[in-house]
PDB file of C-alpha atoms (C1' of nucleotides) in Angstrom:
ATOM      1  CA  UNK T   1      58.824 122.357  12.473  1.00 47.00           C
ATOM      2  CA  UNK T   2      59.882 119.975   9.695  1.00 67.00           C
ATOM      3  CA  UNK T   3      63.323 118.552   9.995  1.00 74.00           C
ATOM      4  CA  UNK T   4      65.529 118.003   6.923  1.00 81.00           C
ATOM      5  CA  UNK T   5      65.395 114.522   7.882  1.00 84.00           C
ATOM      6  CA  UNK T   6      61.681 114.573   7.823  1.00 90.00           C
ATOM      7  CA  UNK T   7      61.464 116.051   4.368  1.00 93.00           C
ATOM      8  CA  UNK T   8      63.918 113.774   2.942  1.00 90.00           C
ATOM      9  CA  UNK T   9      62.095 110.695   4.146  1.00 91.00           C
ATOM     10  CA  UNK T  10      58.705 112.191   3.136  1.00 95.00           C
ATOM     11  CA  UNK T  11      60.256 112.674  -0.251  1.00 95.00           C
ATOM     12  CA  UNK T  12      61.494 109.386  -0.760  1.00 93.00           C
ATOM     13  CA  UNK T  13      58.264 107.746   0.294  1.00 95.00           C
ATOM     14  CA  UNK T  14      56.581 108.185  -3.156  1.00 96.00           C
ATOM     15  CA  UNK T  15      57.570 106.004  -5.866  1.00 95.00           C
ATOM     16  CA  UNK T  16      57.209 108.433  -8.651  1.00 97.00           C
ATOM     17  CA  UNK T  17      59.860 110.624  -6.814  1.00 96.00           C
ATOM     18  CA  UNK T  18      62.149 107.732  -6.180  1.00 93.00           C
ATOM     19  CA  UNK T  19      61.746 107.250  -9.911  1.00 94.00           C
ATOM     20  CA  UNK T  20      62.689 110.839 -10.827  1.00 96.00           C
ATOM     21  CA  UNK T  21      65.713 110.561  -8.823  1.00 93.00           C
ATOM     22  CA  UNK T  22      66.670 107.447 -10.557  1.00 90.00           C
ATOM     23  CA  UNK T  23      66.161 109.057 -13.978  1.00 93.00           C
ATOM     24  CA  UNK T  24      68.350 111.951 -12.732  1.00 93.00           C
ATOM     25  CA  UNK T  25      71.114 109.722 -11.910  1.00 87.00           C
ATOM     26  CA  UNK T  26      71.718 109.102 -15.462  1.00 89.00           C
ATOM     27  CA  UNK T  27      72.052 112.887 -16.028  1.00 93.00           C
ATOM     28  CA  UNK T  28      70.412 116.221 -15.492  1.00 96.00           C
ATOM     29  CA  UNK T  29      67.257 116.767 -17.562  1.00 98.00           C
ATOM     30  CA  UNK T  30      64.781 119.544 -18.133  1.00 98.00           C
ATOM     31  CA  UNK T  31      61.272 119.438 -16.565  1.00 98.00           C
ATOM     32  CA  UNK T  32      59.759 118.677 -20.040  1.00 98.00           C
ATOM     33  CA  UNK T  33      62.200 115.713 -20.675  1.00 98.00           C
ATOM     34  CA  UNK T  34      61.350 114.123 -17.344  1.00 98.00           C
ATOM     35  CA  UNK T  35      57.640 114.784 -18.095  1.00 98.00           C
ATOM     36  CA  UNK T  36      58.131 112.505 -21.242  1.00 97.00           C
ATOM     37  CA  UNK T  37      58.952 109.763 -18.992  1.00 97.00           C
ATOM     38  CA  UNK T  38      56.032 109.871 -16.647  1.00 97.00           C
ATOM     39  CA  UNK T  39      52.280 109.148 -17.142  1.00 96.00           C
ATOM     40  CA  UNK T  40      50.887 112.183 -15.442  1.00 98.00           C
ATOM     41  CA  UNK T  41      50.516 115.850 -16.013  1.00 98.00           C
ATOM     42  CA  UNK T  42      53.322 118.344 -15.954  1.00 98.00           C
ATOM     43  CA  UNK T  43      51.591 120.068 -13.221  1.00 98.00           C
ATOM     44  CA  UNK T  44      51.557 116.908 -10.993  1.00 98.00           C
ATOM     45  CA  UNK T  45      55.232 116.409 -11.771  1.00 98.00           C
ATOM     46  CA  UNK T  46      55.845 120.043 -10.879  1.00 98.00           C
ATOM     47  CA  UNK T  47      54.592 119.244  -7.421  1.00 98.00           C
ATOM     48  CA  UNK T  48      56.798 116.248  -7.061  1.00 98.00           C
ATOM     49  CA  UNK T  49      59.917 118.418  -8.233  1.00 98.00           C
ATOM     50  CA  UNK T  50      58.885 120.880  -5.592  1.00 98.00           C
ATOM     51  CA  UNK T  51      58.901 118.074  -2.688  1.00 98.00           C
ATOM     52  CA  UNK T  52      62.172 116.972  -3.963  1.00 97.00           C
ATOM     53  CA  UNK T  53      63.708 120.527  -4.068  1.00 96.00           C
ATOM     54  CA  UNK T  54      62.418 121.167  -0.575  1.00 95.00           C
ATOM     55  CA  UNK T  55      64.143 118.055   0.573  1.00 94.00           C
ATOM     56  CA  UNK T  56      67.351 119.255  -1.257  1.00 93.00           C
ATOM     57  CA  UNK T  57      67.429 116.076  -3.256  1.00 93.00           C
ATOM     58  CA  UNK T  58      67.386 118.010  -6.528  1.00 95.00           C
ATOM     59  CA  UNK T  59      68.935 121.355  -7.686  1.00 96.00           C
ATOM     60  CA  UNK T  60      67.464 123.459 -10.516  1.00 97.00           C
ATOM     61  CA  UNK T  61      69.033 125.857 -13.051  1.00 97.00           C
ATOM     62  CA  UNK T  62      67.079 127.836 -15.492  1.00 97.00           C
ATOM     63  CA  UNK T  63      68.470 127.528 -19.051  1.00 97.00           C
ATOM     64  CA  UNK T  64      66.558 129.752 -21.368  1.00 96.00           C
ATOM     65  CA  UNK T  65      63.015 128.549 -21.569  1.00 96.00           C
ATOM     66  CA  UNK T  66      63.861 125.354 -19.745  1.00 98.00           C
ATOM     67  CA  UNK T  67      64.545 124.520 -16.294  1.00 98.00           C
ATOM     68  CA  UNK T  68      67.059 121.811 -15.710  1.00 98.00           C
ATOM     69  CA  UNK T  69      66.910 119.429 -12.842  1.00 98.00           C
ATOM     70  CA  UNK T  70      69.947 117.673 -11.351  1.00 96.00           C
ATOM     71  CA  UNK T  71      70.455 115.400  -8.566  1.00 92.00           C
ATOM     72  CA  UNK T  72      72.155 116.983  -5.538  1.00 89.00           C
ATOM     73  CA  UNK T  73      75.459 115.224  -5.796  1.00 72.00           C
ATOM     74  CA  UNK T  74      75.737 114.952  -2.037  1.00 80.00           C
ATOM     75  CA  UNK T  75      72.466 113.243  -1.943  1.00 67.00           C
ATOM     76  CA  UNK T  76      74.026 109.668  -1.395  1.00 65.00           C
ATOM     77  CA  UNK T  77      76.204 110.841   1.447  1.00 69.00           C
ATOM     78  CA  UNK T  78      73.250 112.624   2.985  1.00 70.00           C
ATOM     79  CA  UNK T  79      71.155 109.626   2.923  1.00 73.00           C
ATOM     80  CA  UNK T  80      73.890 107.254   4.000  1.00 64.00           C
ATOM     81  CA  UNK T  81      74.414 109.536   6.918  1.00 66.00           C
ATOM     82  CA  UNK T  82      70.866 109.782   7.516  1.00 66.00           C
ATOM     83  CA  UNK T  83      70.515 106.000   7.694  1.00 65.00           C
ATOM     84  CA  UNK T  84      73.275 106.046  10.318  1.00 58.00           C
ATOM     85  CA  UNK T  85      71.499 108.588  12.209  1.00 59.00           C
ATOM     86  CA  UNK T  86      68.103 107.103  11.670  1.00 56.00           C
ATOM     87  CA  UNK T  87      68.094 106.611  15.085  1.00 46.00           C
ATOM     88  CA  UNK T  88      69.321 109.864  16.301  1.00 44.00           C
ATOM     89  CA  UNK T  89      66.779 112.441  17.700  1.00 36.00           C
ATOM     90  CA  UNK T  90      63.968 113.355  15.192  1.00 38.00           C
ATOM     91  CA  UNK T  91      60.879 113.090  17.178  1.00 37.00           C
ATOM     92  CA  UNK T  92      60.618 116.633  18.784  1.00 36.00           C
ATOM     93  CA  UNK T  93      57.410 116.886  16.838  1.00 35.00           C
ATOM     94  CA  UNK T  94      56.092 114.233  19.334  1.00 37.00           C
ATOM     95  CA  UNK T  95      56.533 116.405  22.419  1.00 35.00           C
ATOM     96  CA  UNK T  96      52.987 116.719  23.369  1.00 38.00           C
ATOM     97  CA  UNK T  97      51.114 115.996  26.583  1.00 40.00           C
ATOM     98  CA  UNK T  98      49.911 112.390  26.790  1.00 41.00           C
ATOM     99  CA  UNK T  99      46.152 112.023  25.938  1.00 43.00           C
ATOM    100  CA  UNK T 100      43.573 109.712  27.790  1.00 39.00           C
TER     101      UNK T 100
ATOM    102  CA  UNK P   1      50.497  96.145  -5.735  1.00 47.00           C
ATOM    103  CA  UNK P   2      52.932  97.390  -3.058  1.00 68.00           C
ATOM    104  CA  UNK P   3      56.655  96.506  -3.265  1.00 75.00           C
ATOM    105  CA  UNK P   4      58.523  95.668  -0.279  1.00 81.00           C
ATOM    106  CA  UNK P   5      60.641  98.590  -1.097  1.00 84.00           C
ATOM    107  CA  UNK P   6      57.556 100.990  -1.039  1.00 90.00           C
ATOM    108  CA  UNK P   7      56.267  99.501   2.227  1.00 93.00           C
ATOM    109  CA  UNK P   8      59.846 100.260   3.753  1.00 91.00           C
ATOM    110  CA  UNK P   9      60.041 103.776   2.466  1.00 91.00           C
ATOM    111  CA  UNK P  10      56.533 104.481   3.673  1.00 95.00           C
ATOM    112  CA  UNK P  11      57.118 103.034   7.050  1.00 95.00           C
ATOM    113  CA  UNK P  12      60.252 105.245   7.421  1.00 93.00           C
ATOM    114  CA  UNK P  13      58.269 108.522   6.388  1.00 95.00           C
ATOM    115  CA  UNK P  14      56.808 108.839   9.730  1.00 96.00           C
ATOM    116  CA  UNK P  15      58.682 110.270  12.692  1.00 95.00           C
ATOM    117  CA  UNK P  16      56.998 108.118  15.338  1.00 97.00           C
ATOM    118  CA  UNK P  17      57.918 105.061  13.543  1.00 96.00           C
ATOM    119  CA  UNK P  18      61.553 106.086  13.019  1.00 93.00           C
ATOM    120  CA  UNK P  19      61.504 106.914  16.700  1.00 94.00           C
ATOM    121  CA  UNK P  20      60.152 103.451  17.408  1.00 96.00           C
ATOM    122  CA  UNK P  21      62.982 101.977  15.558  1.00 93.00           C
ATOM    123  CA  UNK P  22      65.405 104.096  17.408  1.00 90.00           C
ATOM    124  CA  UNK P  23      64.071 102.939  20.748  1.00 93.00           C
ATOM    125  CA  UNK P  24      64.209  99.273  19.531  1.00 93.00           C
ATOM    126  CA  UNK P  25      67.917  99.672  18.626  1.00 87.00           C
ATOM    127  CA  UNK P  26      68.790  99.855  22.167  1.00 89.00           C
ATOM    128  CA  UNK P  27      66.860  96.516  22.848  1.00 93.00           C
ATOM    129  CA  UNK P  28      63.587  94.653  22.384  1.00 96.00           C
ATOM    130  CA  UNK P  29      60.565  95.927  24.356  1.00 98.00           C
ATOM    131  CA  UNK P  30      57.036  94.934  24.822  1.00 98.00           C
ATOM    132  CA  UNK P  31      54.287  97.045  23.251  1.00 98.00           C
ATOM    133  CA  UNK P  32      53.409  98.245  26.608  1.00 98.00           C
ATOM    134  CA  UNK P  33      56.834  99.456  27.277  1.00 98.00           C
ATOM    135  CA  UNK P  34      57.279 101.347  24.080  1.00 98.00           C
ATOM    136  CA  UNK P  35      53.867 102.948  24.718  1.00 98.00           C
ATOM    137  CA  UNK P  36      55.307 104.434  27.821  1.00 98.00           C
ATOM    138  CA  UNK P  37      57.764 106.376  25.647  1.00 97.00           C
ATOM    139  CA  UNK P  38      55.094 107.914  23.286  1.00 98.00           C
ATOM    140  CA  UNK P  39      52.464 110.504  23.735  1.00 97.00           C
ATOM    141  CA  UNK P  40      49.745 108.622  21.962  1.00 98.00           C
ATOM    142  CA  UNK P  41      47.288 105.845  22.613  1.00 98.00           C
ATOM    143  CA  UNK P  42      48.129 102.326  22.305  1.00 98.00           C
ATOM    144  CA  UNK P  43      45.727 101.987  19.684  1.00 98.00           C
ATOM    145  CA  UNK P  44      47.641 104.527  17.540  1.00 98.00           C
ATOM    146  CA  UNK P  45      50.840 102.858  18.395  1.00 98.00           C
ATOM    147  CA  UNK P  46      49.519  99.407  17.536  1.00 98.00           C
ATOM    148  CA  UNK P  47      48.765 100.955  13.953  1.00 98.00           C
ATOM    149  CA  UNK P  48      52.478 102.082  13.851  1.00 98.00           C
ATOM    150  CA  UNK P  49      53.529  98.733  14.817  1.00 98.00           C
ATOM    151  CA  UNK P  50      51.654  97.030  12.026  1.00 98.00           C
ATOM    152  CA  UNK P  51      53.117  99.367   9.566  1.00 98.00           C
ATOM    153  CA  UNK P  52      56.604  98.581  10.758  1.00 97.00           C
ATOM    154  CA  UNK P  53      55.733  94.783  10.546  1.00 96.00           C
ATOM    155  CA  UNK P  54      54.303  94.908   7.228  1.00 95.00           C
ATOM    156  CA  UNK P  55      57.846  96.519   6.073  1.00 94.00           C
ATOM    157  CA  UNK P  56      59.361  93.790   7.895  1.00 93.00           C
ATOM    158  CA  UNK P  57      61.325  96.233   9.864  1.00 93.00           C
ATOM    159  CA  UNK P  58      60.317  94.612  13.268  1.00 95.00           C
ATOM    160  CA  UNK P  59      59.541  91.204  14.472  1.00 96.00           C
ATOM    161  CA  UNK P  60      57.339  90.180  17.235  1.00 97.00           C
ATOM    162  CA  UNK P  61      57.112  87.337  19.598  1.00 97.00           C
ATOM    163  CA  UNK P  62      54.394  86.735  22.210  1.00 97.00           C
ATOM    164  CA  UNK P  63      55.619  86.191  25.730  1.00 97.00           C
ATOM    165  CA  UNK P  64      52.776  85.430  28.002  1.00 96.00           C
ATOM    166  CA  UNK P  65      50.496  88.392  28.118  1.00 96.00           C
ATOM    167  CA  UNK P  66      53.080  90.444  26.276  1.00 98.00           C
ATOM    168  CA  UNK P  67      54.240  91.098  22.710  1.00 98.00           C
ATOM    169  CA  UNK P  68      57.807  91.767  22.557  1.00 98.00           C
ATOM    170  CA  UNK P  69      58.939  93.837  19.488  1.00 98.00           C
ATOM    171  CA  UNK P  70      62.379  93.591  18.142  1.00 96.00           C
ATOM    172  CA  UNK P  71      64.187  95.206  15.292  1.00 92.00           C
ATOM    173  CA  UNK P  72      64.593  93.017  12.306  1.00 89.00           C
ATOM    174  CA  UNK P  73      68.362  92.629  12.557  1.00 72.00           C
ATOM    175  CA  UNK P  74      68.953  92.623   8.697  1.00 80.00           C
ATOM    176  CA  UNK P  75      67.330  95.944   8.614  1.00 67.00           C
ATOM    177  CA  UNK P  76      70.379  97.969   8.116  1.00 65.00           C
ATOM    178  CA  UNK P  77      71.871  95.800   5.448  1.00 69.00           C
ATOM    179  CA  UNK P  78      68.323  95.978   3.776  1.00 69.00           C
ATOM    180  CA  UNK P  79      68.053  99.560   3.838  1.00 73.00           C
ATOM    181  CA  UNK P  80      71.748 100.114   2.712  1.00 63.00           C
ATOM    182  CA  UNK P  81      70.892  97.832  -0.098  1.00 66.00           C
ATOM    183  CA  UNK P  82      67.846  99.781  -0.749  1.00 66.00           C
ATOM    184  CA  UNK P  83      69.787 102.881  -1.231  1.00 65.00           C
ATOM    185  CA  UNK P  84      72.081 101.185  -3.646  1.00 57.00           C
ATOM    186  CA  UNK P  85      68.995 100.111  -5.327  1.00 59.00           C
ATOM    187  CA  UNK P  86      67.130 103.326  -4.819  1.00 56.00           C
ATOM    188  CA  UNK P  87      67.374 104.003  -8.447  1.00 46.00           C
ATOM    189  CA  UNK P  88      66.544 100.472  -9.612  1.00 44.00           C
ATOM    190  CA  UNK P  89      63.057  99.659 -10.952  1.00 35.00           C
ATOM    191  CA  UNK P  90      60.352 100.459  -8.365  1.00 38.00           C
ATOM    192  CA  UNK P  91      57.604 102.331 -10.263  1.00 38.00           C
ATOM    193  CA  UNK P  92      55.721  99.468 -11.772  1.00 36.00           C
ATOM    194  CA  UNK P  93      52.794 101.247  -9.950  1.00 36.00           C
ATOM    195  CA  UNK P  94      53.159 104.027 -12.594  1.00 38.00           C
ATOM    196  CA  UNK P  95      52.443 102.017 -15.567  1.00 36.00           C
ATOM    197  CA  UNK P  96      49.178 103.664 -16.565  1.00 38.00           C
ATOM    198  CA  UNK P  97      48.311 105.393 -19.843  1.00 41.00           C
ATOM    199  CA  UNK P  98      49.072 109.048 -20.213  1.00 41.00           C
ATOM    200  CA  UNK P  99      46.339 111.570 -19.550  1.00 44.00           C
ATOM    201  CA  UNK P 100      45.671 114.779 -21.499  1.00 39.00           C
TER     202      UNK P 100
ATOM    203  C1'  DT M   1      35.477  80.773  35.904  1.00 68.11           C
ATOM    204  C1'  DA M   2      35.635  85.669  36.845  1.00 68.11           C
ATOM    205  C1'  DT M   3      38.648  89.506  36.809  1.00 68.11           C
ATOM    206  C1'  DA M   4      42.413  92.026  35.595  1.00 68.11           C
ATOM    207  C1'  DT M   5      46.127  93.291  32.443  1.00 68.11           C
ATOM    208  C1'  DA M   6      47.883  93.597  27.585  1.00 68.11           C
ATOM    209  C1'  DT M   7      47.411  94.293  23.024  1.00 68.11           C
ATOM    210  C1'  DT M   8      44.764  94.590  18.721  1.00 68.11           C
ATOM    211  C1'  DT M   9      40.647  95.627  15.734  1.00 68.11           C
ATOM    212  C1'  DA M  10      36.842  98.451  14.068  1.00 68.11           C
ATOM    213  C1'  DG M  11      35.146 102.537  12.920  1.00 68.11           C
ATOM    214  C1'  DA M  12      35.115 107.678  12.771  1.00 68.11           C
ATOM    215  C1'  DC M  13      37.317 111.711  11.529  1.00 68.11           C
ATOM    216  C1'  DA M  14      40.558 115.624  10.394  1.00 68.11           C
ATOM    217  C1'  DA M  15      44.672 116.484   7.952  1.00 68.11           C
ATOM    218  C1'  DA M  16      47.854 115.598   4.492  1.00 68.11           C
ATOM    219  C1'  DT M  17      48.779 114.017  -0.287  1.00 68.11           C
ATOM    220  C1'  DA M  18      48.634 113.011  -5.317  1.00 68.11           C
ATOM    221  C1'  DT M  19      46.216 114.016  -8.993  1.00 68.11           C
ATOM    222  C1'  DC M  20      43.613 116.746 -12.088  1.00 68.11           C
ATOM    223  C1'  DT M  21      42.256 121.065 -14.973  1.00 68.11           C
ATOM    224  C1'  DA M  22      42.796 125.593 -15.939  1.00 68.11           C
ATOM    225  C1'  DA M  23      45.090 129.943 -15.423  1.00 68.11           C
ATOM    226  C1'  DA M  24      49.391 132.358 -14.684  1.00 68.11           C
ATOM    227  C1'  DT M  25      54.291 133.430 -15.626  1.00 68.11           C
ATOM    228  C1'  DA M  26      58.722 133.336 -18.070  1.00 68.11           C
ATOM    229  C1'  DA M  27      61.397 133.220 -22.133  1.00 68.11           C
ATOM    230  C1'  DA M  28      62.209 132.685 -27.150  1.00 68.11           C
ATOM    231  C1'  DT M  29      61.035 133.933 -31.584  1.00 68.11           C
ATOM    232  C1'  DG M  30      58.420 135.604 -35.695  1.00 68.11           C
TER     233       DG M  30
ATOM    234  C1'  DC C   1      54.688 143.260 -29.623  1.00 68.11           C
ATOM    235  C1'  DA C   2      52.054 138.875 -30.416  1.00 68.11           C
ATOM    236  C1'  DT C   3      52.730 134.012 -30.305  1.00 68.11           C
ATOM    237  C1'  DT C   4      54.367 129.872 -29.189  1.00 68.11           C
ATOM    238  C1'  DT C   5      56.657 126.871 -25.916  1.00 68.11           C
ATOM    239  C1'  DA C   6      58.008 125.677 -21.049  1.00 68.11           C
ATOM    240  C1'  DT C   7      57.141 125.440 -16.489  1.00 68.11           C
ATOM    241  C1'  DT C   8      54.611 126.575 -12.199  1.00 68.11           C
ATOM    242  C1'  DT C   9      50.640 128.065  -9.548  1.00 68.11           C
ATOM    243  C1'  DA C  10      45.910 128.016  -7.959  1.00 68.11           C
ATOM    244  C1'  DG C  11      42.071 125.407  -6.674  1.00 68.11           C
ATOM    245  C1'  DA C  12      39.332 121.276  -6.810  1.00 68.11           C
ATOM    246  C1'  DT C  13      38.685 116.561  -5.474  1.00 68.11           C
ATOM    247  C1'  DA C  14      39.469 111.739  -4.118  1.00 68.11           C
ATOM    248  C1'  DT C  15      42.564 108.832  -1.485  1.00 68.11           C
ATOM    249  C1'  DT C  16      45.577 108.005   2.218  1.00 68.11           C
ATOM    250  C1'  DT C  17      46.979 108.479   6.675  1.00 68.11           C
ATOM    251  C1'  DG C  18      47.430 109.348  11.676  1.00 68.11           C
ATOM    252  C1'  DT C  19      44.847 109.733  15.425  1.00 68.11           C
ATOM    253  C1'  DC C  20      41.074 108.906  18.676  1.00 68.11           C
ATOM    254  C1'  DT C  21      37.420 106.207  21.509  1.00 68.11           C
ATOM    255  C1'  DA C  22      35.212 101.981  22.088  1.00 68.11           C
ATOM    256  C1'  DA C  23      35.105  97.147  21.773  1.00 68.11           C
ATOM    257  C1'  DA C  24      37.195  92.676  21.072  1.00 68.11           C
ATOM    258  C1'  DT C  25      40.671  89.177  21.922  1.00 68.11           C
ATOM    259  C1'  DA C  26      44.339  86.832  24.412  1.00 68.11           C
ATOM    260  C1'  DT C  27      46.818  85.619  28.543  1.00 68.11           C
ATOM    261  C1'  DA C  28      47.446  85.277  33.556  1.00 68.11           C
ATOM    262  C1'  DT C  29      45.754  84.567  37.986  1.00 68.11           C
ATOM    263  C1'  DA C  30      42.717  84.815  42.159  1.00 68.11           C
TER     264       DA C  30
END
DNA sequence: TATATATTTAGACAAATATCTAAATAAATG
DNA sequence: CATTTATTTAGATATTTGTCTAAATATATA
């Protein structure tokens, strides 16, 4: 089971994804427009978009042929709260029996 | 080249490490005391400690046989600032030439 | 100094991740 | 309806990561 918290931290762990978020701060963009700004294939970027979507850090909207990516506007609040809660329970994943 | 920002986000991406930080919030502990709280070997934990140290999220002090781990007290300020700067330049790593 | 305790380091390995190319899907337009 | 453009999906691969066991290092103490 993957907590929302975990998916957000994972998403933020990659510099390309943080950079995508930064770009989107200036305004929503289509996948293609974002792609112009990054030195990798659209397929690779699509993977990153998906990670950001799973973490609910971005939202999408189809506009004709294009898909427009936007920052989830609650992202900062969420992240701030997440920091406050950084140290709240999030390690249920570790509930295994002790080895050795 | 790995920015300080990158090392912090990477460090926070693992739930065990976030949990270690949470534990240390309540007060400094020796590596052994921390180990009592986690279902993995001390070797594995030592690896996590090292990631946290590289990110400067924890500090260490030897006390006799023991090594005491403490939260770097500036951690919250740093993380808050990091959030503010989340969208400032951090993708120098991506400066490659465009494929295809 | 020998032994016990605490912690880290080294090396191996499986799982996860980031990237690629090629193919598939979706919408617009001639 | 065929073609073009936009984006995603599928599958492959190299790298990174989290974990383990075993060995090494450091300190304390009999």
